[in-house]
Short mmCIF file of C-alpha atoms and ligand atoms in Angstrom, two decimals:
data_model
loop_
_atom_site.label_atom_id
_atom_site.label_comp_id
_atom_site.label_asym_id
_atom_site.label_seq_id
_atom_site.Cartn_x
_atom_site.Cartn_y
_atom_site.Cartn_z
CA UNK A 24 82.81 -192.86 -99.42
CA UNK A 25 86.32 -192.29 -98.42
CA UNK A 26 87.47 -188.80 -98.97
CA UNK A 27 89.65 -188.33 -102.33
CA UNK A 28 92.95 -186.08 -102.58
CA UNK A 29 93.78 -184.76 -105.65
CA UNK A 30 96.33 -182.45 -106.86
CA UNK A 31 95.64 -179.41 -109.55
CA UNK A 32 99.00 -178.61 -111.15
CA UNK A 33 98.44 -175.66 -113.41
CA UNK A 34 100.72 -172.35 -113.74
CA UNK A 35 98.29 -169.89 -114.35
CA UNK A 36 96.14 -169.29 -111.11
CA UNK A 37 92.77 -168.34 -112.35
CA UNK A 38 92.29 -172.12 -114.30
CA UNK A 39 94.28 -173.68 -111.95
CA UNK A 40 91.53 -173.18 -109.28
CA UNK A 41 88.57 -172.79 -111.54
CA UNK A 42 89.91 -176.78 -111.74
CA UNK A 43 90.11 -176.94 -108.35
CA UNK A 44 86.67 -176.00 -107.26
CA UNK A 45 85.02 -178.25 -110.29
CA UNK A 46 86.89 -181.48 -108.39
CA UNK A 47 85.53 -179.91 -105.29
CA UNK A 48 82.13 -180.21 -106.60
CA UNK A 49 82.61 -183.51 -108.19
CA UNK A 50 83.99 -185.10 -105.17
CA UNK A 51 82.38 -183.07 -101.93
CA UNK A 52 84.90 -183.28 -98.73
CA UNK A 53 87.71 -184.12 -101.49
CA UNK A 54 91.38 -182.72 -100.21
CA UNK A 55 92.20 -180.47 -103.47
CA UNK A 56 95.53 -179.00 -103.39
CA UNK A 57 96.85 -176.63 -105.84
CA UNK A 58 100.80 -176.39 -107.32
CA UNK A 59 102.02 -173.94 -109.88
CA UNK A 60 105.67 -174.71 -109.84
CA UNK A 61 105.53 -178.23 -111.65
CA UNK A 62 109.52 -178.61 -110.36
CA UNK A 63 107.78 -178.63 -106.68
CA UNK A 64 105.56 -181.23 -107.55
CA UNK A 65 108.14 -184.45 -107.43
CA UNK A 66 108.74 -183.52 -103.84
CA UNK A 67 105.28 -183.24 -102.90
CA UNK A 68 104.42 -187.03 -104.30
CA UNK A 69 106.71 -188.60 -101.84
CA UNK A 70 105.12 -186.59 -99.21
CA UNK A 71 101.33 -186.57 -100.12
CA UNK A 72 99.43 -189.22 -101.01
CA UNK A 73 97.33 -188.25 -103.57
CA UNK A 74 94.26 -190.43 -105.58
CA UNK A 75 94.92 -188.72 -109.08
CA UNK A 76 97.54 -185.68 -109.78
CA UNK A 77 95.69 -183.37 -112.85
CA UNK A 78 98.58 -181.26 -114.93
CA UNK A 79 98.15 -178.56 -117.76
CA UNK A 80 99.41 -179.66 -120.81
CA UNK A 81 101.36 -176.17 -121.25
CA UNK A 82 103.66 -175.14 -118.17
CA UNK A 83 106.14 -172.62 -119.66
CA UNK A 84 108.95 -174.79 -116.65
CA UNK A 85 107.47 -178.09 -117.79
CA UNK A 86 105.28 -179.49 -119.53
CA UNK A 87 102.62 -181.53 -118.54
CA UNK A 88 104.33 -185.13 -120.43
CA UNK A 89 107.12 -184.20 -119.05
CA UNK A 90 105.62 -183.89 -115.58
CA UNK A 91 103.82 -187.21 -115.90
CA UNK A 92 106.38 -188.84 -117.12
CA UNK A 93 108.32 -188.12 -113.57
CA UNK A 94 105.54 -188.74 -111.70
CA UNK A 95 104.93 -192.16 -113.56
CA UNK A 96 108.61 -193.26 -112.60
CA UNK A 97 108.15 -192.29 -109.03
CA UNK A 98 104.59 -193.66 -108.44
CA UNK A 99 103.90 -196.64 -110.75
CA UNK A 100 99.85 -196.52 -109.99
CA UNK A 101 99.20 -193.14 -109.45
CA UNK A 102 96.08 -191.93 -111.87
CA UNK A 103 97.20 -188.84 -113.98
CA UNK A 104 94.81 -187.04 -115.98
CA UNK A 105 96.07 -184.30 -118.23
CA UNK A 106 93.95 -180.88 -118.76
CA UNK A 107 94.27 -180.07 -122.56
CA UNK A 108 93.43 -176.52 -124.34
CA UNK A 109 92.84 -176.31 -127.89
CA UNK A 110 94.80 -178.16 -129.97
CA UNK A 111 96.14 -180.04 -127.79
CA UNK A 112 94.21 -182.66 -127.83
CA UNK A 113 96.58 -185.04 -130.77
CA UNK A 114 99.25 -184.97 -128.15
CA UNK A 115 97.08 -185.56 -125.38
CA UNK A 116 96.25 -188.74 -127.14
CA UNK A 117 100.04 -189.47 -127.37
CA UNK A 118 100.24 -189.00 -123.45
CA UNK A 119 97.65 -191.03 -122.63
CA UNK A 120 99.41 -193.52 -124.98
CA UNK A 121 102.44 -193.02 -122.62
CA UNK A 122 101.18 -193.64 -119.42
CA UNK A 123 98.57 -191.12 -118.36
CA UNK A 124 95.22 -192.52 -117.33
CA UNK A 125 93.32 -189.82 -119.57
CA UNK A 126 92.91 -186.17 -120.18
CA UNK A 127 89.89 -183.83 -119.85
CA UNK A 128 89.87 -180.70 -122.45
CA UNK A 129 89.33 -177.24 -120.72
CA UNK A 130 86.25 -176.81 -122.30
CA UNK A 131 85.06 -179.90 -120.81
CA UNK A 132 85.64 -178.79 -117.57
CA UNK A 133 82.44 -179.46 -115.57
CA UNK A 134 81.66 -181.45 -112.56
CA UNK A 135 80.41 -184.46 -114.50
CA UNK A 136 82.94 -184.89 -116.88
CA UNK A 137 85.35 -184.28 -114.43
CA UNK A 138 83.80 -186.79 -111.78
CA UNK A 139 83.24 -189.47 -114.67
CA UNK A 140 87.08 -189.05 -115.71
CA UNK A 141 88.73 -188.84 -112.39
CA UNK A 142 86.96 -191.75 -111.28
CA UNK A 143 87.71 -193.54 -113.97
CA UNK A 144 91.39 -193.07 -114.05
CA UNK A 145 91.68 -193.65 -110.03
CA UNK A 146 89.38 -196.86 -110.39
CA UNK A 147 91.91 -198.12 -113.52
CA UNK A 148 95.39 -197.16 -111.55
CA UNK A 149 93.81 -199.13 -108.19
CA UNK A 150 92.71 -202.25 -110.86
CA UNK A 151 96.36 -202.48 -112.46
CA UNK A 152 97.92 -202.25 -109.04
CA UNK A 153 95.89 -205.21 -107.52
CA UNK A 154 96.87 -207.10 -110.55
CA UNK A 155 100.39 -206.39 -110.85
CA UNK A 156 100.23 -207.17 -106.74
CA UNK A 157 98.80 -210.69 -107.23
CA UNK A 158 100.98 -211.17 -110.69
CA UNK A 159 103.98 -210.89 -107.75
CA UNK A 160 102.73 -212.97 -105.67
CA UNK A 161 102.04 -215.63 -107.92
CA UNK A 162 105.44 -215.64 -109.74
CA UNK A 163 106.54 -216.24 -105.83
CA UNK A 164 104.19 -219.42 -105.83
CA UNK A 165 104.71 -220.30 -108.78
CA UNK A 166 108.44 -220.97 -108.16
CA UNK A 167 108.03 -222.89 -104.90
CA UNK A 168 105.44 -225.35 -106.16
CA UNK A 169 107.66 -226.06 -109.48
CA UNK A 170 110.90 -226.35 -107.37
CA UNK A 171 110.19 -227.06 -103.63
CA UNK A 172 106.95 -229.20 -104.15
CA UNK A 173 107.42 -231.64 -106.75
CA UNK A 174 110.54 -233.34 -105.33
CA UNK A 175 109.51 -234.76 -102.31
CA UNK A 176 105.84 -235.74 -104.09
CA UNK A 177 108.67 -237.66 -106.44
CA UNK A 178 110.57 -239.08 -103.61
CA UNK A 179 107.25 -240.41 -101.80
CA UNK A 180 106.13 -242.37 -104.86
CA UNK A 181 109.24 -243.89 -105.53
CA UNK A 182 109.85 -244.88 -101.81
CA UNK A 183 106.40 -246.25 -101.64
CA UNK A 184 106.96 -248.62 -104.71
CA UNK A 185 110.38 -249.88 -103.50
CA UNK A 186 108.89 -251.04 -100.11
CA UNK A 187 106.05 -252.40 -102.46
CA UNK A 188 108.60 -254.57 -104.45
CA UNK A 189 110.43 -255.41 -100.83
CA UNK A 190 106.61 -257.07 -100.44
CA UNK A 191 106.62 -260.96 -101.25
CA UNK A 192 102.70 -261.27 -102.85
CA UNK A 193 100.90 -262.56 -100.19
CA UNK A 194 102.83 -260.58 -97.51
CA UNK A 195 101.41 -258.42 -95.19
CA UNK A 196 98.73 -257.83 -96.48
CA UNK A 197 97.79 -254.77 -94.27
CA UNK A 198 100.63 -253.00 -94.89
CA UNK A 199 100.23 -253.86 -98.83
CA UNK A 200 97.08 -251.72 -98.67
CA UNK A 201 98.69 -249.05 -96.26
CA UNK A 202 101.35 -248.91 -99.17
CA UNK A 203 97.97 -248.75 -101.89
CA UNK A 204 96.95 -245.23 -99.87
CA UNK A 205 100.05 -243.63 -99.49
CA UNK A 206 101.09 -244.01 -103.44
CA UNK A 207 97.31 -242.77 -104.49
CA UNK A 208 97.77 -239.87 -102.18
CA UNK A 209 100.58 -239.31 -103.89
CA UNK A 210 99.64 -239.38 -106.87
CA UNK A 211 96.51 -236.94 -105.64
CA UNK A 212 98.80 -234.42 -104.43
CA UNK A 213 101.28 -234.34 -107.69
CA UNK A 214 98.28 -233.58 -109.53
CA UNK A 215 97.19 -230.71 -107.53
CA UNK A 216 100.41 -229.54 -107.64
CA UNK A 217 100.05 -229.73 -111.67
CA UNK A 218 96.91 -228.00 -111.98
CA UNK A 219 98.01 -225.29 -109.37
CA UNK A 220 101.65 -224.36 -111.20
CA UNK A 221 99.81 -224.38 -114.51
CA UNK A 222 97.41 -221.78 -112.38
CA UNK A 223 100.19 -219.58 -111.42
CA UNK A 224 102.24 -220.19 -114.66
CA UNK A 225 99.48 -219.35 -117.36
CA UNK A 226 99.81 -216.04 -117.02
CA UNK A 227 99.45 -214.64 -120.41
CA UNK A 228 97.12 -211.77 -120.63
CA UNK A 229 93.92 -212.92 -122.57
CA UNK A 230 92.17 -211.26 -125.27
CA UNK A 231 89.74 -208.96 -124.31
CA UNK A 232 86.57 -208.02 -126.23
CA UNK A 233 82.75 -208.07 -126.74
CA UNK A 234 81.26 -210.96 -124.64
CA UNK A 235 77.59 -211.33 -124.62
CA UNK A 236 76.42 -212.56 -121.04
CA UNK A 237 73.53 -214.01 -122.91
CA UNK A 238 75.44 -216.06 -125.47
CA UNK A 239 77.90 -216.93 -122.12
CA UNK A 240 74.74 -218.71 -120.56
CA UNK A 241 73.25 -220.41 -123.14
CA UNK A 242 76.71 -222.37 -123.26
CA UNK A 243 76.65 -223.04 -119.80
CA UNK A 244 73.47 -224.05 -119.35
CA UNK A 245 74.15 -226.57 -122.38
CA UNK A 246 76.84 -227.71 -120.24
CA UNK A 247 74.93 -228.20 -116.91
CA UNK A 248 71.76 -228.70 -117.82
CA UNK A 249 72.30 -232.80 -116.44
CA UNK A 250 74.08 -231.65 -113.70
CA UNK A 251 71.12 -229.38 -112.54
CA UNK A 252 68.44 -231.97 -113.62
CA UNK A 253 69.94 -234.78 -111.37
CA UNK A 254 69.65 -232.02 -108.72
CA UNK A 255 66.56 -231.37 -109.83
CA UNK A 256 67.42 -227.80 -109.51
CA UNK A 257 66.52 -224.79 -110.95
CA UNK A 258 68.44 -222.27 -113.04
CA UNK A 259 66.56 -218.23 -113.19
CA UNK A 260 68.75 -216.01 -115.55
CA UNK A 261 67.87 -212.23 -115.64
CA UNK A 262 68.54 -210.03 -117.81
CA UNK A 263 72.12 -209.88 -118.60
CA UNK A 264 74.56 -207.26 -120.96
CA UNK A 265 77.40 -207.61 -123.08
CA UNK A 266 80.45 -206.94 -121.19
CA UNK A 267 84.45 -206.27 -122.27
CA UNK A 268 85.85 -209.27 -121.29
CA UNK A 269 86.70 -213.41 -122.65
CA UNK A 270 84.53 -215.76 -123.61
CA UNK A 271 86.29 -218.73 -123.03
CA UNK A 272 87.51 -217.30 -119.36
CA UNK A 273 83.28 -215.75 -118.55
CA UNK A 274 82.11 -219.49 -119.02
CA UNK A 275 84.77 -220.86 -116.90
CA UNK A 276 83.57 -217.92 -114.17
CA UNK A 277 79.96 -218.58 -114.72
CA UNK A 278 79.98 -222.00 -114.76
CA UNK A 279 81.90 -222.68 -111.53
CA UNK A 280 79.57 -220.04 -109.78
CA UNK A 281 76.43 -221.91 -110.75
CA UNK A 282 78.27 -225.40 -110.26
CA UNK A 283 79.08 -224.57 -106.37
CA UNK A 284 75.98 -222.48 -106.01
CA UNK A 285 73.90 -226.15 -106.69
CA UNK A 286 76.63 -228.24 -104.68
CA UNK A 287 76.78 -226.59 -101.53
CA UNK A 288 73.42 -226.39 -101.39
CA UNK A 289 70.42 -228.38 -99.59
CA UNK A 290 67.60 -226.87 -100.14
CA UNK A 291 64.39 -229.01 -101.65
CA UNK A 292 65.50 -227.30 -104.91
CA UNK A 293 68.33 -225.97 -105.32
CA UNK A 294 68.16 -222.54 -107.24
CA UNK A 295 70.64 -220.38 -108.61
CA UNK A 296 69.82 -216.80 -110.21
CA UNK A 297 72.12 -215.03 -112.51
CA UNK A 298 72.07 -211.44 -113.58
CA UNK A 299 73.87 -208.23 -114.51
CA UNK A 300 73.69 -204.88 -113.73
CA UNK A 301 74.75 -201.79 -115.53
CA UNK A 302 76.18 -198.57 -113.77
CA UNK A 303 78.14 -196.07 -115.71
CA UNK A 304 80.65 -198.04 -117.45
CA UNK A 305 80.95 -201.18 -115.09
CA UNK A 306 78.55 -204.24 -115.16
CA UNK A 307 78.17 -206.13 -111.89
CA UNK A 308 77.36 -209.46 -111.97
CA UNK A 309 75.10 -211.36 -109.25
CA UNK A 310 75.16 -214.95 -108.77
CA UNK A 311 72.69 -215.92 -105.83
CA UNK A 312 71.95 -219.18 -104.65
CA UNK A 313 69.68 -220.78 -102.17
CA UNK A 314 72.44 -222.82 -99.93
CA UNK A 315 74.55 -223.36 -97.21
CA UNK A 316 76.20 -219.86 -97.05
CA UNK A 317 79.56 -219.64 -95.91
CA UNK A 318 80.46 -218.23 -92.55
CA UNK A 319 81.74 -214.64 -92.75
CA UNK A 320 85.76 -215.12 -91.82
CA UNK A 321 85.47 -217.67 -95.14
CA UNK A 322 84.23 -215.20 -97.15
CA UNK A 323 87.53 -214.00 -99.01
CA UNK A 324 89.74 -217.17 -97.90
CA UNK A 325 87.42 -218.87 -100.32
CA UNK A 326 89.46 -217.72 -103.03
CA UNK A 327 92.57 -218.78 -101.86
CA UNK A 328 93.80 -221.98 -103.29
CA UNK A 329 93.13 -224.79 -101.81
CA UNK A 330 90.93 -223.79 -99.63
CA UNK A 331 87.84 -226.23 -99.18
CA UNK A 332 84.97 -225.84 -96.06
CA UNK A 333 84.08 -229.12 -96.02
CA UNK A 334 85.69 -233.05 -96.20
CA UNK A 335 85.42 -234.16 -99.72
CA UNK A 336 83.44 -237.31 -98.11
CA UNK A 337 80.29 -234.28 -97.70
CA UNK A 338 81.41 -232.28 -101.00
CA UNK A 339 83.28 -233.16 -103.12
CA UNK A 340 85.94 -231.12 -104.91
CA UNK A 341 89.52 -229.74 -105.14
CA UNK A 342 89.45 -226.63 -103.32
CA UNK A 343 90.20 -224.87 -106.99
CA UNK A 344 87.43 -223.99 -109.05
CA UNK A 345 87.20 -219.94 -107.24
CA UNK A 346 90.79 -219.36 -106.93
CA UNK A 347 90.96 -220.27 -110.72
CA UNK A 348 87.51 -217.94 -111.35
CA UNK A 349 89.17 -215.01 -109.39
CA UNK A 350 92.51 -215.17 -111.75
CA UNK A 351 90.23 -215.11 -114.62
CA UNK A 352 87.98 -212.40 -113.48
CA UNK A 353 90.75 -210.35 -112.54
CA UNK A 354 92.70 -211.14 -116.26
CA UNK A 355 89.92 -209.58 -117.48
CA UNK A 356 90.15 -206.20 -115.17
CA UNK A 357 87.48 -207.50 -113.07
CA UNK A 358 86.73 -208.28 -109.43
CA UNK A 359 85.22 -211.27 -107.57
CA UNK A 360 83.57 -211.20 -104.14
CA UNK A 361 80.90 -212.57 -102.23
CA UNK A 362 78.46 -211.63 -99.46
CA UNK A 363 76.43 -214.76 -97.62
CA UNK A 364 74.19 -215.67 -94.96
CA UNK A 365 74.34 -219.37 -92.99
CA UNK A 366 70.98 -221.28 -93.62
CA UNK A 367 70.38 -219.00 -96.34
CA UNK A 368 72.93 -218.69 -99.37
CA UNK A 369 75.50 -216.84 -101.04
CA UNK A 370 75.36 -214.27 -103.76
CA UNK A 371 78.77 -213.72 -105.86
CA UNK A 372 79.65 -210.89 -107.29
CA UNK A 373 81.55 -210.08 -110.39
CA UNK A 374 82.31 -206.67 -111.40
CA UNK A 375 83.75 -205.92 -115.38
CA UNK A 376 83.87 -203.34 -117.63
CA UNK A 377 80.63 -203.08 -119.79
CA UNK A 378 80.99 -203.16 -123.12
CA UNK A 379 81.23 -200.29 -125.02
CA UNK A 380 82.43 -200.11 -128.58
CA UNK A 381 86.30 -199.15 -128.59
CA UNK A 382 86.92 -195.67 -128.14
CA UNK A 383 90.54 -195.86 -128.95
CA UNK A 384 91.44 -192.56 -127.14
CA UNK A 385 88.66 -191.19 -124.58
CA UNK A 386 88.04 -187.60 -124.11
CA UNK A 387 86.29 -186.97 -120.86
CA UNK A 388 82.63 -186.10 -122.10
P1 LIG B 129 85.79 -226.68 -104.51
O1 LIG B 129 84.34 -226.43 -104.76
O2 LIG B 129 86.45 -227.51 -105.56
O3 LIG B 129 86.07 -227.15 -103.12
P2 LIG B 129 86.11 -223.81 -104.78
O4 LIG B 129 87.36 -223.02 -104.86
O5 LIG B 129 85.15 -223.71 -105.91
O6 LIG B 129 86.58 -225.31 -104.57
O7 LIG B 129 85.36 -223.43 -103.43
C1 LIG B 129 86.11 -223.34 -102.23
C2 LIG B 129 85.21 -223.60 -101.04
O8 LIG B 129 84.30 -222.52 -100.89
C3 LIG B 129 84.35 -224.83 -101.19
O9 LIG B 129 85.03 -226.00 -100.75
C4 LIG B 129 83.15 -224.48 -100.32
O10 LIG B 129 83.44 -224.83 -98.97
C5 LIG B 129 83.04 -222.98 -100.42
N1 LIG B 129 82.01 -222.58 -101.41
C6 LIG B 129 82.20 -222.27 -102.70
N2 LIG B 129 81.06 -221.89 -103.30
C7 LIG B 129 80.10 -221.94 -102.34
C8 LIG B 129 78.69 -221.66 -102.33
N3 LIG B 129 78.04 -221.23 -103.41
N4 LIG B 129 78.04 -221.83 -101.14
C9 LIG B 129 78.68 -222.24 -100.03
N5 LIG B 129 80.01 -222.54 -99.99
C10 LIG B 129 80.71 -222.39 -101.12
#
């Protein structure tokens, strides 16, 4: 595990490092510094780079909001957790509200609350950077395939037909057929172009909620069930939770997984296993299959659009279906991976929040 630093910011010196050796307990080999001059601690950020920064609520220089708020503005993902005493915890909630990742109440102040919570809030500020990261990037891609892309696809068609009409029938018949290629590759290419912009353009943050991996298969397995039969492959679901998440986006996910996992496959029968495991407040999500594999240096490109291993003449497909499974995964605070073995197969993974009835503001016990 790669070793954590956090900083304790806390004027009074007996709490500050009572905190200070719980997070050393909670996170053995951690870098734990200690501040009690909140003013000092702007300066530090820019220096240090810290995993989570923990503040008192009550600093007779500044308090804690205060404190987070600068740090917020100066470090967009760093996780903040604020240490609350009595009575503190109503405008704790209104913190946490504002930008802190959560807050843990001094009398909560053991090494597994403080573990749970720290990890928590350093897992959530790494999730919203990756996202905001790949939001960037996409608004970049976005623009080039909606401005620079579509014109010369345009030009290429019409060209094509006005050599077309040039043709007499009966003409060159060769070259009439040439002309037949070039305007359906065309045509192939605007409509990638399509489905990618709409990719990078849709998006709107979906609706999260309770999504019952269960219900999820049963509606994908409607939906494949011919596809596996004329396979004649198999389909082994484990056992599988409910998970925070979208329906509508989890099928999509699902269903592409399973889809691949039988086409790049060819074994006697091809066999894809689904199931979920829970751990703390994630679920992780396995989808193993029985095929080709993919060589290690594929294994993230995969996700990249367009990206395809193989000539459509030996698969077929558009080189789509994981980069649009990854954006959906990750709109719903999730990740996608996968580990594989030639000759063997490939198991994805899917990692989401499991779900847990809506705790509008946590306390860290
Ligand atoms: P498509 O299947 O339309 O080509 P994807 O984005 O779904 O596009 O997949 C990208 C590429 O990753 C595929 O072309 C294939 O080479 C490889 N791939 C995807 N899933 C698997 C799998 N389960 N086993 C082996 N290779 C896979």
């Amino acid at each position: 595990m790669e070793t954590k630093a956090f900083l304790v910011v806390d004027d009074d010196p007996a709490e500050r490092s009572i905190l200070a050796d719980t997070i050393k307990v909670a996170f053995p080999g951690a870098d734990v510094r200690q501040m009690g001059d909140p003013d000092r601690v702007l300066g530090l950020i820019g220096e240090c780079d810290f995993d989570c920064v923990l503040m008192d609520y009550n600093m007779p220089q500044m308090d804690g909001l205060a404190l987070a708020k600068a740090l917020r503005a100066l470090s967009p993902y760093l996780a903040l957790v604020m240490v609350t005493g009595v009575g503190d915890e109503t405008l704790a909630a209104d913190a946490v509200r504002s930008g802190v990742s959560d807050y843990i109440p001094k009398s909560r102040i053991n090494p597994d609350a403080v573990r749970r919570a720290l990890s928590r809030a350093i897992h959530e500020n790494e999730l919203a950077h990756t996202i905001a990261e790949q939001r960037k990037e996409l608004e970049s891609f976005a623009y080039a395939l909606a401005h620079d892309f579509k014109q010369p696809i345009r030009q290429i068609r019409t060209f094509t037909k006005l050599i077309e009409n040039e043709l007499k029938p009966g003409d060159n018949q060769e070259m009439q057929q040439h002309l037949t290629f070039l305007s359906e590759a065309a045509r192939r290419l605007g409509n990638l172009v399509d489905v990618m912009a709409q990719y990078t353009l849709l998006s709107k943050v979906p609706q999260l909620g309770e999504v019952d991996l269960a219900k999820v298969i049963c509606e994908v397995r409607d939906a494949v069930a011919a596809f596996i039969a004329e396979r004649r492959g198999e389909l082994a679901v484990g056992e599988l939770p409910k998970i925070r998440g979208n329906q509508t986006l989890m099928i999509q996910v699902i269903q592409n997984l399973i889809v691949n996992g039988m086409i790049y496959n060819k074994s006697r029968v091809p066999r894809v296993e689904i199931s979920g495991d829970v751990q703390d407040s994630r679920c992780l999500i396995a989808v193993r299959d029985n095929g080709i594999g993919i060589e290690s240096e594929y294994l993230t490109e995969i996700f990249t659009p367009l990206k395809r291993l193989h000539p459509s003449s030996e698969f077929p497909g558009t080189g789509l279906g994981l980069t649009l499974a990854r954006k959906a995964v990750v709109q719903q605070g999730g990740r996608i991976w996968c580990k594989s073995e030639v000759g063997k197969g490939t198991t994805f993974y899917v990692d989401c929040e499991y779900w847990q009835p809506k705790v509008e503001l946590r306390a860290a016990v």
